[in-house]
Tab-separated table of C-alpha atoms and ligand atoms in Angstrom:
chain	number	residue	atom	x	y	z
A	1	MET	CA	0.000	0.000	0.000
A	2	PRO	CA	1.439	3.424	-0.856
A	3	TYR	CA	2.427	5.604	2.070
A	4	ASN	CA	-0.408	7.944	3.029
A	5	ARG	CA	1.329	10.781	4.857
A	6	GLN	CA	-1.843	12.759	5.424
A	7	VAL	CA	-3.473	10.280	7.823
A	8	TYR	CA	-0.377	10.177	10.022
A	9	TYR	CA	-0.031	13.951	9.811
A	10	ASP	CA	-3.644	14.361	10.966
A	11	ALA	CA	-3.147	11.930	13.850
A	12	ALA	CA	0.014	13.733	15.016
A	13	LYS	CA	-1.658	17.118	14.733
A	14	THR	CA	-4.642	15.971	16.787
A	15	GLN	CA	-2.658	14.065	19.385
A	16	LEU	CA	0.216	16.458	20.057
A	17	GLU	CA	0.709	19.853	21.658
A	18	PRO	CA	1.511	22.371	18.888
A	19	ASN	CA	5.185	22.746	19.825
A	20	ILE	CA	5.747	18.974	19.767
A	21	PHE	CA	3.800	18.706	16.517
A	22	PHE	CA	5.998	21.366	14.893
A	23	HIS	CA	9.083	19.612	16.245
A	24	SER	CA	7.805	16.387	14.641
A	25	LEU	CA	7.418	18.102	11.258
A	26	ALA	CA	10.909	19.550	11.640
A	27	LEU	CA	12.395	16.123	12.331
A	28	GLU	CA	10.436	14.634	9.418
A	29	ALA	CA	12.074	17.233	7.162
A	30	CYS	CA	15.534	16.501	8.603
A	31	MET	CA	15.072	12.769	7.991
A	32	SER	CA	14.148	13.497	4.382
A	33	GLY	CA	17.154	15.762	3.887
A	34	LEU	CA	19.544	13.314	5.517
A	35	TYR	CA	18.248	10.433	3.372
A	36	ASP	CA	18.698	12.490	0.200
A	37	TYR	CA	22.208	13.537	1.208
A	38	LEU	CA	23.298	10.006	2.092
A	39	LYS	CA	21.743	8.683	-1.121
A	40	SER	CA	23.681	11.262	-3.142
A	41	GLU	CA	26.839	10.030	-1.418
A	42	ASN	CA	25.940	6.433	-2.333
A	43	LYS	CA	25.783	5.459	1.324
A	44	ILE	CA	22.266	4.016	1.411
A	45	GLY	CA	22.867	0.258	1.465
A	46	ASP	CA	20.450	-2.631	0.886
A	47	LEU	CA	19.698	-2.979	4.588
A	48	GLU	CA	18.407	0.561	4.931
A	49	PRO	CA	14.642	1.020	5.121
A	50	PRO	CA	12.995	2.996	2.270
A	51	LYS	CA	12.790	6.787	2.452
A	52	ASP	CA	9.107	6.745	3.439
A	53	ASP	CA	10.082	4.865	6.607
A	54	TRP	CA	12.648	7.530	7.482
A	55	THR	CA	10.226	10.408	7.116
A	56	LEU	CA	7.307	8.634	8.803
A	57	ALA	CA	9.553	7.843	11.768
A	58	GLY	CA	10.385	11.534	12.074
A	59	LEU	CA	6.740	12.559	11.842
A	60	ILE	CA	5.473	10.036	14.382
A	61	HIS	CA	8.404	9.559	16.781
A	62	ASP	CA	6.862	11.619	19.599
A	63	ILE	CA	3.194	10.726	19.073
A	64	ASP	CA	3.061	9.015	22.449
A	65	TYR	CA	4.761	11.975	24.118
A	66	SER	CA	1.246	13.053	24.939
A	67	ALA	CA	-1.757	12.483	27.178
A	68	GLU	CA	-2.013	9.100	28.867
A	69	PHE	CA	1.023	7.670	27.063
A	70	LYS	CA	3.586	10.251	28.069
A	71	SER	CA	5.192	8.376	30.946
A	72	ASN	CA	5.836	5.393	28.660
A	73	HIS	CA	7.197	7.330	25.672
A	74	PRO	CA	8.418	6.050	23.211
A	75	ASN	CA	7.161	2.542	23.865
A	76	LYS	CA	3.483	3.327	23.264
A	77	THR	CA	3.663	4.522	19.664
A	78	ASN	CA	1.363	1.778	18.434
A	79	GLU	CA	-1.177	2.322	21.193
A	80	ALA	CA	-1.305	6.049	20.433
A	81	LEU	CA	-1.832	5.317	16.734
A	82	GLU	CA	-4.576	2.776	17.467
A	83	LYS	CA	-6.751	5.698	18.550
A	84	TYR	CA	-6.681	6.757	14.906
A	85	ASN	CA	-7.024	3.228	13.483
A	86	LEU	CA	-3.481	3.427	12.238
A	87	GLU	CA	-0.657	0.928	12.380
A	88	LEU	CA	3.039	1.436	12.224
A	89	PRO	CA	5.263	-0.850	10.153
A	90	LYS	CA	7.823	-2.561	12.398
A	91	SER	CA	10.604	-1.104	10.249
A	92	VAL	CA	9.427	2.375	11.240
A	93	ASP	CA	9.058	1.479	14.900
A	94	ASP	CA	12.647	0.196	14.850
A	95	ILE	CA	13.810	3.643	13.728
A	96	ILE	CA	11.660	5.442	16.292
A	97	LYS	CA	12.948	3.343	19.180
A	98	ALA	CA	16.519	4.373	18.372
A	99	HIS	CA	15.815	8.055	19.056
A	100	ALA	CA	15.746	7.316	22.783
A	101	PRO	CA	18.045	4.358	23.511
A	102	GLU	CA	18.020	5.042	27.245
A	103	LEU	CA	14.244	4.429	27.284
A	104	THR	CA	13.990	1.593	24.767
A	105	GLY	CA	17.308	-0.224	24.902
A	106	VAL	CA	17.542	0.141	21.097
A	107	LYS	CA	20.897	1.615	20.125
A	108	PRO	CA	21.245	3.196	16.675
A	109	LYS	CA	22.675	0.848	14.060
A	110	THR	CA	21.242	1.703	10.650
A	111	LEU	CA	21.750	5.106	9.050
A	112	ALA	CA	18.047	5.828	9.557
A	113	GLN	CA	18.443	5.138	13.279
A	114	TRP	CA	21.581	7.267	13.542
A	115	SER	CA	19.829	10.075	11.706
A	116	ILE	CA	16.855	10.229	14.060
A	117	PHE	CA	19.122	9.876	17.095
A	118	CYS	CA	21.476	12.700	16.082
A	119	ALA	CA	18.907	15.107	14.622
A	120	ASP	CA	16.150	14.871	17.277
A	121	SER	CA	17.378	17.554	19.629
A	122	LEU	CA	19.103	19.707	16.992
A	123	THR	CA	15.721	20.909	15.706
A	124	GLY	CA	15.104	22.760	18.978
A	125	LEU	CA	18.368	24.669	18.725
A	126	ILE	CA	17.654	25.686	15.134
A	127	VAL	CA	14.207	26.956	16.127
A	128	ALA	CA	15.735	28.844	19.068
A	129	VAL	CA	18.243	30.539	16.748
A	130	ALA	CA	15.410	31.609	14.424
A	131	LEU	CA	13.533	33.121	17.353
A	132	VAL	CA	16.397	35.444	18.286
A	133	TYR	CA	16.526	36.866	14.764
A	134	PRO	CA	14.607	40.159	14.488
A	135	SER	CA	12.405	38.635	11.761
A	136	ARG	CA	11.930	35.373	13.739
A	137	LYS	CA	12.038	33.642	10.364
A	138	LEU	CA	13.713	30.300	9.803
A	139	GLY	CA	14.464	31.370	6.241
A	140	ASP	CA	16.765	34.133	7.508
A	141	VAL	CA	18.859	31.873	9.735
A	142	LYS	CA	22.493	31.578	8.688
A	143	LEU	CA	24.400	28.338	9.088
A	144	SER	CA	27.223	30.206	10.839
A	145	SER	CA	24.800	31.439	13.531
A	146	VAL	CA	23.616	27.915	14.305
A	147	VAL	CA	27.157	26.526	14.356
A	148	LYS	CA	28.337	29.298	16.673
A	149	ARG	CA	25.468	28.820	19.107
A	150	PHE	CA	26.024	25.075	19.016
A	151	LEU	CA	29.767	25.107	19.595
A	152	LYS	CA	30.410	28.240	21.633
A	153	GLU	CA	27.254	28.734	23.684
A	154	PRO	CA	26.446	25.508	25.515
A	155	ARG	CA	23.804	27.200	27.641
A	156	PHE	CA	21.859	28.403	24.593
A	157	ALA	CA	18.985	25.956	23.937
A	158	ALA	CA	20.435	23.865	26.734
A	159	GLY	CA	18.011	21.008	26.007
A	160	THR	CA	19.933	20.250	22.831
A	161	ARG	CA	21.987	17.146	23.480
A	162	ARG	CA	25.119	18.409	21.799
A	163	ASN	CA	27.012	15.213	22.573
A	164	GLU	CA	24.383	13.146	20.709
A	165	VAL	CA	24.189	15.519	17.743
A	166	SER	CA	27.996	15.416	17.482
A	167	LEU	CA	27.909	11.638	17.060
A	168	CYS	CA	26.881	12.336	13.431
A	169	GLN	CA	30.639	12.342	12.848
A	170	GLN	CA	31.154	8.784	14.042
A	171	LYS	CA	32.853	6.764	11.334
A	172	ASP	CA	30.744	3.631	11.742
A	173	GLY	CA	27.568	5.726	11.938
A	174	LEU	CA	26.642	8.584	9.623
A	175	ASP	CA	30.218	9.809	9.134
A	176	ILE	CA	28.995	13.330	8.315
A	177	PRO	CA	31.077	16.334	9.482
A	178	LEU	CA	29.213	18.279	12.189
A	179	GLU	CA	28.899	21.474	10.185
A	180	LYS	CA	27.558	19.585	7.169
A	181	PHE	CA	25.067	17.765	9.390
A	182	ILE	CA	23.812	21.048	10.823
A	183	GLU	CA	23.579	22.502	7.316
A	184	ILE	CA	21.483	19.577	6.043
A	185	CYS	CA	19.087	19.897	8.981
A	186	LEU	CA	18.855	23.685	8.683
A	187	LEU	CA	18.118	23.579	4.942
A	188	SER	CA	15.587	20.783	5.467
A	189	MET	CA	13.758	22.745	8.131
A	190	GLN	CA	13.835	25.893	6.016
A	191	SER	CA	12.157	23.956	3.217
A	192	THR	CA	9.193	23.291	5.498
A	193	ALA	CA	9.225	26.570	7.440
A	194	GLY	CA	5.672	27.460	6.400
A	195	GLU	CA	4.306	24.229	7.830
A	196	ILE	CA	6.020	24.733	11.179
A	197	GLY	CA	4.917	28.326	11.552
A	198	LEU	CA	8.369	29.889	11.242
B	1	LIG	FE1	11.656	14.341	19.423
């Protein structure tokens, strides 16, 4: 069956607080951008899930970070989706679980899992940088601003797990230089700025 993004989008929008919903759209965009970059570098091997799995994982990864499921996030993804008569392919759930290894025991192994793990908390820093611009527009954000805030101002957007984001450079993981990784995520989020209200 072809991937029907809209039904998952609607479920996430209904289930989540607006800020978590926008974060989910941001991570969906990052997953898309990272897939495209890795594909262009010929790094997407046969064992990687298809691109739709990457983006759906980004869109849905926090759906149980809400209401009655919150204390069991992210192990209640399927239960949260059941409310909307939706199911999640196991391949997508495997990606989602890797965004929070300390809660699931699933450590990132595939490139899709590394991508969600490294990008998850970077979205918040990029949004925070946009909000200190006079225009408050994501489209105006310069890569150099994000890199500077990331590297030189650890207390800025302190919720960003800089150590996890920096693992994008790990050779047996994504093997993407930090600045390139930030650039891919920034450009991806800028491409969907209208949807996330920035
Ligand atoms: Fe998240």
